[in-house]
Amino acid sequence: MVRKEITIKDVARLAECSPTTVSRVINNSEHPVSKDTAEKVEAAIKRLNFSPNRIAQGLKNDKSNIIGVIVHDICDSYFAQMIKGMEEFISEHEYIVNIYNTSRDVDKELHAVNMLKANRADAVVFAAGALMDKRYEREMYNVVEQLKSQGTILLGVTPHPFAIKNISLANQKAAEMITDYAIENGHQKIAFISGPQNLYTSYLRKQGVIKSLENHSLQFKQELLFEGDFTFEGGRKAALSLLNKIDQITAVVAANDATALGLIWELNNQGVKVPAEISVLGIDDLPEAKYSYPPLTTISLPIYNLGTNIGEYLLAQLNEEYDINIKPVEPKLLTRDSLKNIE
Amino acid sequence: MVRKEITIKDVARLAECSPTTVSRVINNSEHPVSKDTAEKVEAAIKRLNFSPNRIAQGLKNDKSNIIGVIVHDICDSYFAQMIKGMEEFISEHEYIVNIYNTSRDVDKELHAVNMLKANRADAVVFAAGALMDKRYEREMYNVVEQLKSQGTILLGVTPHPFAIKNISLANQKAAEMITDYAIENGHQKIAFISGPQNLYTSYLRKQGVIKSLENHSLQFKQELLFEGDFTFEGGRKAALSLLNKIDQITAVVAANDATALGLIWELNNQGVKVPAEISVLGIDDLPEAKYSYPPLTTISLPIYNLGTNIGEYLLAQLNEEYDINIKPVEPKLLTRDSLKNIE
DNA sequence: TTGTATGCGTTATCAA
DNA sequence: TTGATAACGCATACAA
């Protein structure tokens, strides 16, 4: 297959003018163009179905129009929603949304950043939480510095161990809020299902739980800490290992909704009544959280909105409008039916 | 922020050679380069953290390295899985995966294609099913022709009303299979919850149901056709409108799993026992389908694998290896517990 | 084995 | 109001 690209020159030939003039018409340039030629150019453009080569424009203007987005798992609603929110805003404004799915793998994460560097991305969003890994931190730091000196705009959702603007997602606060709620409803024997070990987000959410307990003069008990991985399956497994300590527990806070949903499912499966015998709480408010049995009490983190806010912020930055801030997104308690008041 | 890009020239200066030589080293060119200079170049590259500007390379080589993917809703597991599969393959090979989320909107769909044209995408995947809309068909046809003459490789998942290679996803066959299964289990009074009206995929799945019924000398009854929209919410609504005809129905085939899951949820909610009082069947095998109450009997369409197969195919095409075919992906019946044998 | 000149498609600068 | 020319970063044909 032979590429036969239509260029500004073809348009110029047809409109009987110079490429320069065509360029002026295309870009609504300040530089005056007579109405007559402008019309001829427009006609030629239409006739040839010409659209200017954005790649070439980019080369000239020192812009790639690429916005990179790094996520852990696009199949996870959390990331899917964020991407959708960003995409909504960004591709409307003629930017290319370039997704990387890293499965929390250090190499893939580095590969993504290096590609983005090679493609001279205009902006990179670290939508995925930072990995807690020495090599990741070290090598990321380097590439990020290189991206910076290229002029790439960088943005992290949740804190990252390199100097870029980070949006706090209130992870810790969310975990604190949901734990507070449990305690206010008379729960003291609270288990926690963690997220993946190597993820900073996991760490923050755990800290939130600990803080809430401390604020209420309660102690975080290591034996009531179970490991999860932010997935439904992980929640199911946690439910199983939780089973033989069930008399020591009245409520379980899961590090995220996917985990909580898995918990509820497996508890039901094992004949343990939620919330009659044990309360289950989540964080995120996934779309499916309201359809579990019972509907999940959780903290809403409006991720889709976060996505659009990020998009808005990036565009402002890219247009060099400086004093713009990212609109914050507030966690909100959603009381449904998976918690029982036991006071 | 000033962009200060490191270029091949900087490397040349540091390595005390010409840019041409640097280019040869970068590209492992056939053209001989002395070991000595090669090493100097490598050293300079490392020292400057240089990576060649892929955009500029693309301009020169007539490649954008962009692969566009058009989906309806990235939050829908179906699309998320397909993208994940493709991404796995594609970004590993230094391509840019450029996602467009169109929400089945004709304008957004056209916008996406036009952007992809302007960016001289190397390939475009129409992962989203075609819309049944006159303007869509007409304007899409035009842009697609223009993409073709630009040399863009085009691929559609499920048939599209313009001349591109389409991978059949066995939509019709899947619907036929699941309906066959219901009939084989003694069901004759079968309702169908459709997908969105304007979607060709919906049409195909409906045809599959009709064909199965006809093959068994049964009639498709218009009054047992309910409208859905491929979403959980749509399934819930369908359940409600289905309620007053429930004595005329023993099984419901939903156009997809999301719908089936919504159906089951709302039926449970209304106190209708699945499958004791009514059987519910889906198509897709979403990850969550095995966690409904009862677990959903459905047809698996291994979408993630389809994604990787598409990726593999595209790369072969882009490398001009011609006689490659897309590995087909076979629908498979997954019998779980949402159907009752009533023979 | 190395380097110079040219061009990819576009736009900014300058001159007319 | 228009256009010729150079340049963005890179790779290739050609010359040395």
GROMACS .gro file of C-alpha atoms in nm, chain A residues 54 65 90-97, chain B residues 66 98 100 109-121 143 147:
model
   28
   54ARG     CA    1  -0.057   1.744   1.282
   65ASN     CA    2  -0.018   1.696   2.106
   90ILE     CA    3  -0.884   1.620   2.608
   91SER     CA    4  -0.957   1.465   2.274
   92GLU     CA    5  -1.225   1.724   2.218
   93HIS     CA    6  -0.938   1.969   2.219
   94GLU     CA    7  -0.740   1.788   1.954
   95TYR     CA    8  -0.501   1.609   2.182
   96ILE     CA    9  -0.401   1.250   2.153
   97VAL     CA   10  -0.473   1.045   2.464
  409ILE     CA   11  -0.016   0.595   1.613
  441ASN     CA   12  -0.471   0.639   2.100
  443TYR     CA   13  -1.139   0.755   2.163
  452GLU     CA   14  -1.731   0.911   1.626
  453LEU     CA   15  -1.664   1.138   1.330
  454HIS     CA   16  -1.443   1.364   1.537
  455ALA     CA   17  -1.231   1.066   1.635
  456VAL     CA   18  -1.184   0.950   1.280
  457ASN     CA   19  -1.097   1.298   1.163
  458MET     CA   20  -0.838   1.340   1.435
  459LEU     CA   21  -0.690   1.008   1.340
  460LYS     CA   22  -0.677   1.120   0.981
  461ALA     CA   23  -0.509   1.449   1.075
  462ASN     CA   24  -0.257   1.262   1.284
  463ARG     CA   25  -0.188   1.026   0.996
  464ALA     CA   26  -0.257   0.723   1.212
  486VAL     CA   27  -1.326   0.964   0.583
  490LEU     CA   28  -0.772   0.713   0.545
   0.00000   0.00000   0.00000
